[in-house]
PDB file of C-alpha atoms in Angstrom:
ATOM      1  CA  MET A 460      13.434  20.939 -12.275  1.00 68.00           C
ATOM      2  CA  LYS A 461      11.199  21.350 -15.326  1.00 71.00           C
ATOM      3  CA  THR A 462       8.214  23.618 -14.733  1.00 65.00           C
ATOM      4  CA  ASN A 463       5.645  20.836 -15.192  1.00 90.00           C
ATOM      5  CA  GLU A 464       7.319  18.475 -12.705  1.00 94.00           C
ATOM      6  CA  ILE A 465       5.899  18.108  -9.208  1.00 97.00           C
ATOM      7  CA  GLU A 466       7.695  17.523  -5.911  1.00 97.00           C
ATOM      8  CA  ILE A 467       6.090  15.794  -2.947  1.00 98.00           C
ATOM      9  CA  SER A 468       7.818  15.344   0.392  1.00 98.00           C
ATOM     10  CA  ASN A 469       7.588  14.494   4.064  1.00 98.00           C
ATOM     11  CA  ALA A 470      10.140  14.343   6.863  1.00 97.00           C
ATOM     12  CA  GLN A 471      11.900  11.278   5.389  1.00 97.00           C
ATOM     13  CA  LEU A 472      11.363  11.260   1.624  1.00 98.00           C
ATOM     14  CA  ARG A 473      11.247  13.660  -1.290  1.00 98.00           C
ATOM     15  CA  ALA A 474      10.014  12.568  -4.699  1.00 98.00           C
ATOM     16  CA  ARG A 475       9.960  14.336  -8.052  1.00 97.00           C
ATOM     17  CA  VAL A 476       7.349  13.158 -10.537  1.00 97.00           C
ATOM     18  CA  SER A 477       6.449  14.151 -14.070  1.00 96.00           C
ATOM     19  CA  PRO A 478       3.119  14.132 -15.942  1.00 97.00           C
ATOM     20  CA  LEU A 479       5.020  12.749 -18.947  1.00 96.00           C
ATOM     21  CA  GLY A 480       4.598   9.016 -18.464  1.00 97.00           C
ATOM     22  CA  ALA A 481       3.491   9.578 -14.836  1.00 98.00           C
ATOM     23  CA  ALA A 482       7.199   9.071 -14.180  1.00 97.00           C
ATOM     24  CA  LEU A 483       9.171   8.984 -10.943  1.00 97.00           C
ATOM     25  CA  VAL A 484      12.037  11.280 -11.939  1.00 96.00           C
ATOM     26  CA  GLY A 485      13.895  11.357  -8.614  1.00 97.00           C
ATOM     27  CA  LEU A 486      13.605  10.019  -5.056  1.00 98.00           C
ATOM     28  CA  TRP A 487      15.680  11.213  -2.095  1.00 98.00           C
ATOM     29  CA  TYR A 488      15.894   9.522   1.302  1.00 98.00           C
ATOM     30  CA  GLY A 489      16.853  11.391   4.473  1.00 95.00           C
ATOM     31  CA  ASP A 490      19.926  13.568   3.984  1.00 93.00           C
ATOM     32  CA  LEU A 491      21.416  11.525   1.133  1.00 95.00           C
ATOM     33  CA  PRO A 492      22.398  14.006  -1.599  1.00 95.00           C
ATOM     34  CA  ARG A 493      21.707  11.860  -4.671  1.00 97.00           C
ATOM     35  CA  SER A 494      18.485  10.356  -5.968  1.00 98.00           C
ATOM     36  CA  LEU A 495      17.981   6.618  -5.430  1.00 98.00           C
ATOM     37  CA  VAL A 496      16.467   6.269  -8.915  1.00 98.00           C
ATOM     38  CA  LEU A 497      18.138   7.233 -12.174  1.00 97.00           C
ATOM     39  CA  GLY A 498      16.989  10.462 -13.780  1.00 95.00           C
ATOM     40  CA  TYR A 499      18.210  13.433 -15.757  1.00 92.00           C
ATOM     41  CA  ALA A 500      18.618  16.811 -14.055  1.00 90.00           C
ATOM     42  CA  ASP A 501      16.857  18.599 -16.930  1.00 86.00           C
ATOM     43  CA  GLY A 502      13.890  16.232 -16.837  1.00 81.00           C
ATOM     44  CA  THR A 503      14.752  14.532 -20.117  1.00 81.00           C
ATOM     45  CA  ALA A 504      12.502  11.534 -20.761  1.00 76.00           C
ATOM     46  CA  ALA A 505      14.742   8.715 -21.977  1.00 79.00           C
ATOM     47  CA  GLY A 506      13.466   5.277 -22.818  1.00 80.00           C
ATOM     48  CA  TYR A 507      11.190   4.082 -20.043  1.00 94.00           C
ATOM     49  CA  MET A 508      13.185   5.496 -17.129  1.00 95.00           C
ATOM     50  CA  GLY A 509      10.894   5.960 -14.128  1.00 97.00           C
ATOM     51  CA  ALA A 510       7.727   5.836 -16.229  1.00 97.00           C
ATOM     52  CA  LEU A 511       4.603   3.737 -16.156  1.00 98.00           C
ATOM     53  CA  VAL A 512       4.660   1.387 -19.147  1.00 98.00           C
ATOM     54  CA  GLY A 513       1.706  -0.295 -20.795  1.00 98.00           C
ATOM     55  CA  PRO A 514      -1.218  -0.675 -21.110  1.00 98.00           C
ATOM     56  CA  VAL A 515       0.521  -4.029 -21.663  1.00 98.00           C
ATOM     57  CA  ALA A 516       4.052  -3.966 -20.286  1.00 98.00           C
ATOM     58  CA  ASN A 517       6.891  -6.197 -21.417  1.00 98.00           C
ATOM     59  CA  ARG A 518       6.750  -8.245 -24.620  1.00 98.00           C
ATOM     60  CA  ILE A 519       3.893  -9.539 -26.752  1.00 98.00           C
ATOM     61  CA  GLY A 520       4.941 -12.162 -29.281  1.00 98.00           C
ATOM     62  CA  GLY A 521       4.073 -11.328 -32.873  1.00 98.00           C
ATOM     63  CA  ALA A 522       2.807  -7.937 -31.644  1.00 98.00           C
ATOM     64  CA  ALA A 523      -0.745  -9.291 -31.660  1.00 98.00           C
ATOM     65  CA  VAL A 524      -3.368 -10.673 -29.278  1.00 98.00           C
ATOM     66  CA  THR A 525      -6.725 -12.335 -29.821  1.00 98.00           C
ATOM     67  CA  ILE A 526      -9.606 -11.166 -27.631  1.00 97.00           C
ATOM     68  CA  ASP A 527     -13.030 -12.789 -27.911  1.00 95.00           C
ATOM     69  CA  GLY A 528     -12.091 -14.188 -31.314  1.00 96.00           C
ATOM     70  CA  THR A 529     -10.833 -10.897 -32.752  1.00 97.00           C
ATOM     71  CA  ARG A 530      -7.162 -10.367 -33.559  1.00 98.00           C
ATOM     72  CA  TRP A 531      -5.725  -7.039 -32.417  1.00 98.00           C
ATOM     73  CA  GLN A 532      -2.504  -5.857 -34.049  1.00 98.00           C
ATOM     74  CA  MET A 533      -0.078  -3.880 -31.912  1.00 98.00           C
ATOM     75  CA  GLN A 534       3.079  -2.059 -33.029  1.00 98.00           C
ATOM     76  CA  ALA A 535       6.063  -4.309 -33.744  1.00 98.00           C
ATOM     77  CA  ASN A 536       8.790  -2.168 -32.170  1.00 97.00           C
ATOM     78  CA  GLU A 537      11.236  -4.928 -31.163  1.00 97.00           C
ATOM     79  CA  GLY A 538      11.723  -7.109 -34.197  1.00 97.00           C
ATOM     80  CA  ALA A 539       8.436  -8.902 -34.810  1.00 97.00           C
ATOM     81  CA  ASN A 540       7.307  -8.355 -31.220  1.00 98.00           C
ATOM     82  CA  CYS A 541       5.788  -5.478 -29.260  1.00 98.00           C
ATOM     83  CA  LEU A 542       7.625  -4.051 -26.250  1.00 98.00           C
ATOM     84  CA  HIS A 543       5.731  -1.969 -23.668  1.00 98.00           C
ATOM     85  CA  SER A 544       2.780  -1.378 -26.028  1.00 98.00           C
ATOM     86  CA  GLY A 545       4.805   0.475 -28.660  1.00 98.00           C
ATOM     87  CA  ASP A 546       5.925   4.052 -29.132  1.00 97.00           C
ATOM     88  CA  ALA A 547       2.524   5.474 -28.135  1.00 97.00           C
ATOM     89  CA  GLY A 548       2.359   3.560 -24.840  1.00 98.00           C
ATOM     90  CA  LEU A 549       1.708   5.067 -21.425  1.00 98.00           C
ATOM     91  CA  HIS A 550       5.340   6.152 -21.059  1.00 97.00           C
ATOM     92  CA  SER A 551       4.915   8.663 -23.915  1.00 97.00           C
ATOM     93  CA  ARG A 552       1.571  10.124 -22.821  1.00 97.00           C
ATOM     94  CA  LEU A 553       1.114  13.433 -21.021  1.00 97.00           C
ATOM     95  CA  TRP A 554      -1.017  12.548 -18.002  1.00 98.00           C
ATOM     96  CA  SER A 555      -3.386  14.986 -16.301  1.00 98.00           C
ATOM     97  CA  VAL A 556      -2.836  16.025 -12.684  1.00 98.00           C
ATOM     98  CA  ASP A 557      -6.096  15.212 -10.896  1.00 97.00           C
ATOM     99  CA  ASP A 558      -5.110  15.786  -7.282  1.00 95.00           C
ATOM    100  CA  HIS A 559      -2.020  17.087  -5.514  1.00 96.00           C
ATOM    101  CA  SER A 560      -0.998  17.733  -1.906  1.00 97.00           C
ATOM    102  CA  ALA A 561       2.331  18.128  -0.123  1.00 98.00           C
ATOM    103  CA  SER A 562       2.757  14.351   0.105  1.00 98.00           C
ATOM    104  CA  HIS A 563       0.769  12.852  -2.784  1.00 98.00           C
ATOM    105  CA  VAL A 564      -0.155  13.363  -6.422  1.00 98.00           C
ATOM    106  CA  THR A 565      -2.700  11.620  -8.639  1.00 98.00           C
ATOM    107  CA  PHE A 566      -2.343  11.386 -12.429  1.00 98.00           C
ATOM    108  CA  SER A 567      -4.804  10.116 -15.018  1.00 98.00           C
ATOM    109  CA  VAL A 568      -4.809   9.394 -18.739  1.00 98.00           C
ATOM    110  CA  THR A 569      -7.431   8.151 -21.202  1.00 98.00           C
ATOM    111  CA  LEU A 570      -6.741   5.734 -24.050  1.00 98.00           C
ATOM    112  CA  ALA A 571      -9.282   5.715 -26.855  1.00 98.00           C
ATOM    113  CA  HIS A 572     -10.663   2.492 -28.301  1.00 98.00           C
ATOM    114  CA  GLY A 573      -7.916   1.157 -30.586  1.00 98.00           C
ATOM    115  CA  ASP A 574      -5.064   3.110 -28.980  1.00 98.00           C
ATOM    116  CA  CYS A 575      -1.925   0.960 -28.757  1.00 98.00           C
ATOM    117  CA  GLY A 576      -3.711  -1.521 -31.020  1.00 98.00           C
ATOM    118  CA  LEU A 577      -6.062  -2.705 -28.259  1.00 98.00           C
ATOM    119  CA  PRO A 578      -9.800  -2.468 -27.599  1.00 98.00           C
ATOM    120  CA  GLY A 579     -11.660  -0.376 -25.057  1.00 97.00           C
ATOM    121  CA  LEU A 580     -12.001   3.182 -23.884  1.00 98.00           C
ATOM    122  CA  ARG A 581      -9.613   2.938 -20.942  1.00 98.00           C
ATOM    123  CA  ARG A 582      -9.162   5.467 -18.155  1.00 98.00           C
ATOM    124  CA  ILE A 583      -6.060   4.861 -16.050  1.00 98.00           C
ATOM    125  CA  THR A 584      -5.212   6.516 -12.736  1.00 98.00           C
ATOM    126  CA  ALA A 585      -1.896   6.457 -10.863  1.00 98.00           C
ATOM    127  CA  ARG A 586      -1.418   7.814  -7.339  1.00 98.00           C
ATOM    128  CA  TYR A 587       1.986   8.369  -5.725  1.00 98.00           C
ATOM    129  CA  ALA A 588       1.867   8.914  -1.950  1.00 98.00           C
ATOM    130  CA  LEU A 589       4.549   9.189   0.735  1.00 98.00           C
ATOM    131  CA  ASP A 590       3.954   7.367   4.012  1.00 97.00           C
ATOM    132  CA  GLY A 591       6.889   7.769   6.384  1.00 97.00           C
ATOM    133  CA  SER A 592       9.851   6.200   4.605  1.00 98.00           C
ATOM    134  CA  ASP A 593       7.560   4.344   2.146  1.00 98.00           C
ATOM    135  CA  LEU A 594       6.507   5.344  -1.356  1.00 98.00           C
ATOM    136  CA  LEU A 595       3.131   3.898  -2.273  1.00 98.00           C
ATOM    137  CA  LEU A 596       1.967   3.581  -5.896  1.00 98.00           C
ATOM    138  CA  ASP A 597      -1.661   2.705  -6.611  1.00 98.00           C
ATOM    139  CA  ILE A 598      -2.718   2.113 -10.214  1.00 98.00           C
ATOM    140  CA  SER A 599      -6.313   1.563 -11.285  1.00 98.00           C
ATOM    141  CA  ALA A 600      -8.159   1.442 -14.583  1.00 98.00           C
ATOM    142  CA  THR A 601     -11.573   0.988 -16.149  1.00 97.00           C
ATOM    143  CA  THR A 602     -12.551  -0.183 -19.622  1.00 97.00           C
ATOM    144  CA  ASP A 603     -15.809  -0.236 -21.563  1.00 96.00           C
ATOM    145  CA  ARG A 604     -14.843  -3.377 -23.525  1.00 97.00           C
ATOM    146  CA  THR A 605     -12.984  -6.578 -22.818  1.00 97.00           C
ATOM    147  CA  THR A 606      -9.281  -5.825 -23.190  1.00 98.00           C
ATOM    148  CA  VAL A 607      -5.864  -6.840 -21.892  1.00 98.00           C
ATOM    149  CA  MET A 608      -3.938  -4.818 -19.327  1.00 98.00           C
ATOM    150  CA  ASN A 609      -0.617  -5.257 -17.547  1.00 98.00           C
ATOM    151  CA  ILE A 610       0.867  -1.968 -16.332  1.00 98.00           C
ATOM    152  CA  ALA A 611       4.377  -1.797 -14.853  1.00 98.00           C
ATOM    153  CA  HIS A 612       6.434   0.863 -13.113  1.00 98.00           C
ATOM    154  CA  HIS A 613       9.923   1.165 -14.612  1.00 98.00           C
ATOM    155  CA  PRO A 614      12.368   3.054 -12.340  1.00 98.00           C
ATOM    156  CA  TYR A 615      16.055   2.084 -12.236  1.00 98.00           C
ATOM    157  CA  TRP A 616      17.349   1.816  -8.659  1.00 98.00           C
ATOM    158  CA  ASN A 617      20.836   2.590  -7.383  1.00 98.00           C
ATOM    159  CA  LEU A 618      20.800   2.889  -3.596  1.00 98.00           C
ATOM    160  CA  ALA A 619      24.281   4.417  -3.397  1.00 97.00           C
ATOM    161  CA  GLY A 620      23.447   7.165  -5.895  1.00 96.00           C
ATOM    162  CA  SER A 621      26.764   6.494  -7.626  1.00 96.00           C
ATOM    163  CA  GLY A 622      28.802   3.714  -9.225  1.00 96.00           C
ATOM    164  CA  THR A 623      26.971   0.644 -10.479  1.00 97.00           C
ATOM    165  CA  ILE A 624      24.549  -1.838  -8.969  1.00 97.00           C
ATOM    166  CA  ARG A 625      27.080  -4.664  -9.260  1.00 97.00           C
ATOM    167  CA  ASP A 626      27.971  -4.104  -5.575  1.00 97.00           C
ATOM    168  CA  HIS A 627      24.318  -4.324  -4.499  1.00 98.00           C
ATOM    169  CA  GLY A 628      22.714  -7.434  -3.018  1.00 98.00           C
ATOM    170  CA  LEU A 629      19.396  -8.771  -4.308  1.00 98.00           C
ATOM    171  CA  GLN A 630      16.889 -11.125  -2.724  1.00 98.00           C
ATOM    172  CA  VAL A 631      13.753 -12.113  -4.618  1.00 98.00           C
ATOM    173  CA  PHE A 632      10.732 -13.707  -2.972  1.00 96.00           C
ATOM    174  CA  GLY A 633       9.995 -16.287  -5.633  1.00 96.00           C
ATOM    175  CA  ASP A 634      11.606 -19.660  -6.303  1.00 96.00           C
ATOM    176  CA  SER A 635      11.081 -19.815 -10.071  1.00 97.00           C
ATOM    177  CA  TYR A 636      11.446 -17.642 -13.155  1.00 98.00           C
ATOM    178  CA  LEU A 637      10.416 -17.723 -16.816  1.00 98.00           C
ATOM    179  CA  PRO A 638      13.201 -18.816 -19.205  1.00 98.00           C
ATOM    180  CA  VAL A 639      13.172 -16.868 -22.472  1.00 97.00           C
ATOM    181  CA  ASP A 640      14.092 -17.492 -26.100  1.00 96.00           C
ATOM    182  CA  ALA A 641      16.396 -15.408 -28.318  1.00 94.00           C
ATOM    183  CA  GLY A 642      13.675 -12.753 -28.650  1.00 94.00           C
ATOM    184  CA  LYS A 643      13.341 -12.530 -24.843  1.00 96.00           C
ATOM    185  CA  LEU A 644       9.879 -14.108 -25.002  1.00 97.00           C
ATOM    186  CA  PRO A 645       9.014 -16.679 -22.314  1.00 98.00           C
ATOM    187  CA  THR A 646       9.224 -20.240 -23.595  1.00 98.00           C
ATOM    188  CA  GLY A 647       6.255 -21.247 -21.433  1.00 97.00           C
ATOM    189  CA  ALA A 648       8.359 -23.218 -18.963  1.00 97.00           C
ATOM    190  CA  GLN A 649       9.390 -22.326 -15.423  1.00 97.00           C
ATOM    191  CA  ALA A 650      12.811 -22.967 -13.900  1.00 98.00           C
ATOM    192  CA  SER A 651      14.568 -22.481 -10.570  1.00 98.00           C
ATOM    193  CA  ILE A 652      16.036 -19.051  -9.913  1.00 98.00           C
ATOM    194  CA  ARG A 653      19.268 -20.902  -9.130  1.00 97.00           C
ATOM    195  CA  ASP A 654      19.763 -21.008 -12.917  1.00 97.00           C
ATOM    196  CA  LEU A 655      20.139 -17.214 -12.749  1.00 97.00           C
ATOM    197  CA  GLY A 656      22.708 -17.390  -9.970  1.00 96.00           C
ATOM    198  CA  LEU A 657      20.095 -16.364  -7.396  1.00 96.00           C
ATOM    199  CA  SER A 658      19.387 -18.336  -4.224  1.00 92.00           C
ATOM    200  CA  PRO A 659      15.860 -18.802  -2.835  1.00 88.00           C
ATOM    201  CA  GLY A 660      15.536 -16.975   0.470  1.00 85.00           C
ATOM    202  CA  GLU A 661      19.069 -15.552   0.312  1.00 94.00           C
ATOM    203  CA  VAL A 662      20.802 -12.353  -0.784  1.00 96.00           C
ATOM    204  CA  THR A 663      22.990 -12.604  -3.897  1.00 97.00           C
ATOM    205  CA  GLN A 664      25.590 -10.011  -4.851  1.00 96.00           C
ATOM    206  CA  LEU A 665      24.672  -8.834  -8.324  1.00 97.00           C
ATOM    207  CA  ASP A 666      28.205  -9.264  -9.638  1.00 95.00           C
ATOM    208  CA  GLN A 667      27.715 -12.988  -8.956  1.00 94.00           C
ATOM    209  CA  ALA A 668      24.384 -13.278 -10.774  1.00 94.00           C
ATOM    210  CA  ALA A 669      23.809 -14.265 -14.390  1.00 95.00           C
ATOM    211  CA  PRO A 670      22.622 -11.606 -16.882  1.00 96.00           C
ATOM    212  CA  LEU A 671      19.162 -10.608 -15.705  1.00 97.00           C
ATOM    213  CA  ASP A 672      16.168  -9.644 -17.834  1.00 97.00           C
ATOM    214  CA  HIS A 673      13.621 -12.151 -16.566  1.00 97.00           C
ATOM    215  CA  ASN A 674      10.279 -12.462 -14.839  1.00 98.00           C
ATOM    216  CA  ILE A 675      10.381 -13.848 -11.296  1.00 98.00           C
ATOM    217  CA  CYS A 676       7.223 -15.832 -10.507  1.00 98.00           C
ATOM    218  CA  LEU A 677       5.723 -14.569  -7.241  1.00 97.00           C
ATOM    219  CA  GLY A 678       2.505 -16.575  -7.227  1.00 91.00           C
ATOM    220  CA  PRO A 679      -1.090 -15.587  -8.070  1.00 89.00           C
ATOM    221  CA  GLY A 680      -2.011 -11.925  -8.016  1.00 88.00           C
ATOM    222  CA  GLN A 681      -3.763 -10.869  -4.842  1.00 89.00           C
ATOM    223  CA  ASP A 682      -5.620  -7.966  -3.262  1.00 89.00           C
ATOM    224  CA  THR A 683      -2.961  -7.147  -0.651  1.00 93.00           C
ATOM    225  CA  ALA A 684       0.704  -6.470  -1.309  1.00 96.00           C
ATOM    226  CA  ARG A 685       3.280  -9.126  -0.392  1.00 95.00           C
ATOM    227  CA  PRO A 686       7.113  -9.039  -0.547  1.00 97.00           C
ATOM    228  CA  ALA A 687       8.597  -9.292  -4.032  1.00 97.00           C
ATOM    229  CA  ALA A 688      12.245  -8.242  -3.609  1.00 98.00           C
ATOM    230  CA  CYS A 689      14.798  -6.712  -1.273  1.00 98.00           C
ATOM    231  CA  LEU A 690      17.692  -4.681  -2.701  1.00 98.00           C
ATOM    232  CA  THR A 691      20.604  -3.785  -0.398  1.00 98.00           C
ATOM    233  CA  GLY A 692      23.111  -1.087  -1.277  1.00 98.00           C
ATOM    234  CA  PRO A 693      26.793  -0.961  -0.242  1.00 96.00           C
ATOM    235  CA  ASN A 694      25.880   1.854   2.143  1.00 93.00           C
ATOM    236  CA  GLY A 695      23.514  -0.433   4.071  1.00 94.00           C
ATOM    237  CA  LEU A 696      20.359   1.169   2.668  1.00 97.00           C
ATOM    238  CA  GLN A 697      17.617  -1.326   1.848  1.00 98.00           C
ATOM    239  CA  LEU A 698      14.709  -1.173  -0.559  1.00 98.00           C
ATOM    240  CA  ILE A 699      11.911  -3.668   0.037  1.00 98.00           C
ATOM    241  CA  ILE A 700       9.268  -3.959  -2.678  1.00 98.00           C
ATOM    242  CA  GLU A 701       5.824  -5.277  -1.880  1.00 98.00           C
ATOM    243  CA  THR A 702       3.207  -5.742  -4.593  1.00 98.00           C
ATOM    244  CA  THR A 703      -0.116  -7.298  -5.487  1.00 98.00           C
ATOM    245  CA  GLU A 704       1.263  -8.464  -8.865  1.00 98.00           C
ATOM    246  CA  PRO A 705       2.076 -12.106  -9.794  1.00 98.00           C
ATOM    247  CA  GLY A 706       5.461 -11.304 -11.326  1.00 98.00           C
ATOM    248  CA  LEU A 707       8.553  -9.143 -10.967  1.00 98.00           C
ATOM    249  CA  GLN A 708      10.627  -8.348 -14.045  1.00 98.00           C
ATOM    250  CA  VAL A 709      14.285  -7.972 -13.025  1.00 98.00           C
ATOM    251  CA  TYR A 710      16.556  -6.172 -15.501  1.00 98.00           C
ATOM    252  CA  ASP A 711      20.152  -5.459 -14.529  1.00 97.00           C
ATOM    253  CA  GLY A 712      20.539  -2.397 -16.771  1.00 97.00           C
ATOM    254  CA  ALA A 713      23.300  -3.929 -18.891  1.00 97.00           C
ATOM    255  CA  GLY A 714      22.012  -2.102 -21.966  1.00 95.00           C
ATOM    256  CA  LEU A 715      21.755   1.375 -20.455  1.00 96.00           C
ATOM    257  CA  PRO A 716      23.604   3.928 -22.651  1.00 94.00           C
ATOM    258  CA  ASP A 717      27.002   5.143 -21.480  1.00 94.00           C
ATOM    259  CA  GLN A 718      26.530   8.864 -20.755  1.00 92.00           C
ATOM    260  CA  PRO A 719      29.415  10.017 -18.540  1.00 88.00           C
ATOM    261  CA  LYS A 720      28.770  13.712 -19.219  1.00 87.00           C
ATOM    262  CA  ALA A 721      25.001  13.774 -18.666  1.00 91.00           C
ATOM    263  CA  ALA A 722      23.740  15.840 -15.722  1.00 93.00           C
ATOM    264  CA  THR A 723      21.848  13.360 -13.550  1.00 95.00           C
ATOM    265  CA  LEU A 724      19.902  13.333 -10.285  1.00 95.00           C
ATOM    266  CA  GLY A 725      21.129   9.885  -9.249  1.00 96.00           C
ATOM    267  CA  ALA A 726      24.019   7.739 -10.405  1.00 97.00           C
ATOM    268  CA  GLN A 727      25.770   8.537 -13.673  1.00 96.00           C
ATOM    269  CA  ILE A 728      23.911   6.732 -16.422  1.00 96.00           C
ATOM    270  CA  GLY A 729      25.680   3.823 -18.088  1.00 96.00           C
ATOM    271  CA  PRO A 730      25.637   0.017 -18.197  1.00 97.00           C
ATOM    272  CA  TYR A 731      24.611  -1.432 -14.817  1.00 98.00           C
ATOM    273  CA  ALA A 732      24.039   2.049 -13.376  1.00 97.00           C
ATOM    274  CA  GLY A 733      20.643   0.923 -12.080  1.00 98.00           C
ATOM    275  CA  ILE A 734      18.479  -2.140 -11.749  1.00 98.00           C
ATOM    276  CA  ALA A 735      14.841  -2.208 -12.870  1.00 98.00           C
ATOM    277  CA  LEU A 736      12.547  -4.143 -10.523  1.00 98.00           C
ATOM    278  CA  GLU A 737       9.124  -4.048 -12.193  1.00 98.00           C
ATOM    279  CA  PRO A 738       6.041  -5.584 -10.544  1.00 98.00           C
ATOM    280  CA  GLN A 739       3.693  -6.764 -13.301  1.00 98.00           C
ATOM    281  CA  GLY A 740       1.811  -9.636 -14.852  1.00 98.00           C
ATOM    282  CA  TRP A 741       3.786 -12.323 -16.654  1.00 98.00           C
ATOM    283  CA  PRO A 742       5.164 -11.367 -20.087  1.00 98.00           C
ATOM    284  CA  ASN A 743       3.318 -12.531 -23.204  1.00 98.00           C
ATOM    285  CA  ALA A 744       0.530 -13.924 -21.037  1.00 98.00           C
ATOM    286  CA  PRO A 745      -2.137 -13.916 -23.797  1.00 97.00           C
ATOM    287  CA  HIS A 746      -0.100 -16.563 -25.659  1.00 98.00           C
ATOM    288  CA  HIS A 747       0.264 -18.947 -22.697  1.00 98.00           C
ATOM    289  CA  GLU A 748      -2.894 -20.422 -21.163  1.00 95.00           C
ATOM    290  CA  SER A 749      -0.960 -21.534 -18.070  1.00 96.00           C
ATOM    291  CA  PHE A 750       0.141 -17.962 -17.252  1.00 97.00           C
ATOM    292  CA  PRO A 751      -1.979 -15.692 -14.999  1.00 97.00           C
ATOM    293  CA  ALA A 752      -4.489 -13.998 -17.308  1.00 97.00           C
ATOM    294  CA  ILE A 753      -4.277 -10.258 -17.979  1.00 97.00           C
ATOM    295  CA  VAL A 754      -7.773  -9.951 -19.464  1.00 97.00           C
ATOM    296  CA  VAL A 755      -9.960  -7.175 -17.992  1.00 97.00           C
ATOM    297  CA  GLN A 756     -13.703  -7.287 -18.583  1.00 95.00           C
ATOM    298  CA  SER A 757     -15.927  -4.249 -18.887  1.00 93.00           C
ATOM    299  CA  GLY A 758     -17.255  -3.429 -15.427  1.00 85.00           C
ATOM    300  CA  ASN A 759     -14.317  -5.128 -13.668  1.00 84.00           C
ATOM    301  CA  ASN A 760     -11.749  -2.577 -12.565  1.00 92.00           C
ATOM    302  CA  TYR A 761      -8.006  -3.176 -12.926  1.00 96.00           C
ATOM    303  CA  ARG A 762      -6.072  -2.522  -9.722  1.00 97.00           C
ATOM    304  CA  GLN A 763      -2.406  -2.741  -8.766  1.00 97.00           C
ATOM    305  CA  THR A 764      -0.603  -1.657  -5.589  1.00 98.00           C
ATOM    306  CA  THR A 765       3.150  -1.471  -5.018  1.00 98.00           C
ATOM    307  CA  ARG A 766       4.892  -0.244  -1.874  1.00 98.00           C
ATOM    308  CA  TYR A 767       8.551   0.778  -1.910  1.00 98.00           C
ATOM    309  CA  ILE A 768       9.935   0.586   1.642  1.00 98.00           C
ATOM    310  CA  LEU A 769      13.258   2.259   2.418  1.00 98.00           C
ATOM    311  CA  LYS A 770      15.249   1.695   5.584  1.00 96.00           C
ATOM    312  CA  SER A 771      18.820   1.878   6.837  1.00 93.00           C
ATOM    313  CA  THR A 772      20.303  -1.315   8.252  1.00 83.00           C
TER     314      THR A 772
END
């Protein structure tokens, strides 16, 4: 464990978190020897693994947004588009440790006006807390100017701690998803999740699903968390995700780098080694009036809650 990483634990869970990106580096359940999320044993920060991404997660078409009539230019780091707010996004920031006990830790970071190409002096707080066999993540933020905000947590899950997630079962609690174009930007339409090989209300084995890098539509954002997904491992372990967010980005990890010799805390890293299940607002929302808005006004706090519930079946 790197010296700046922090471990929190209770009788059922142990989590390792890092101030770099406020990242969940490892999570252990009961007496299982391997982490349920992908991570490197030396604490290496790779891509977005385990980190908080934002302040605007996912993709922004043309790497620009217009707020109150003013165009704000973000970094184009994926072709002409912006992914996860660019190289200087939340995942790359060293967060402060504000509060820490045996079973919780609170991080914070401040983005200056203009950081990530967006307006507002923004202070963002993230609190990880263990509650029995649940991991609770609360994210909040303030801004002194109207801005856009859509923060997402980006761990890769593998409930067996080995192999790939192709032998896992996935159930999502939404009937529709956002089709995307060649640049992975939503077209603006919605379609049945059956087009992805998923079945409403049923568990689908991931080796039977279509390639997944899509937003599942959960309904309007709300103040209390509601079910978003249930992932079942071949060992019978289940992960249930509840969130206040209107969407869940599901990415099957097909593009993860093949690293058979890397020392890892969870499964060996490679294609399909883990699945990202990211509660968030809908991608590219500022360019689609019909999508749930991600605008945050000065004086109106941003708030997001996600609960990760682990249980053996």
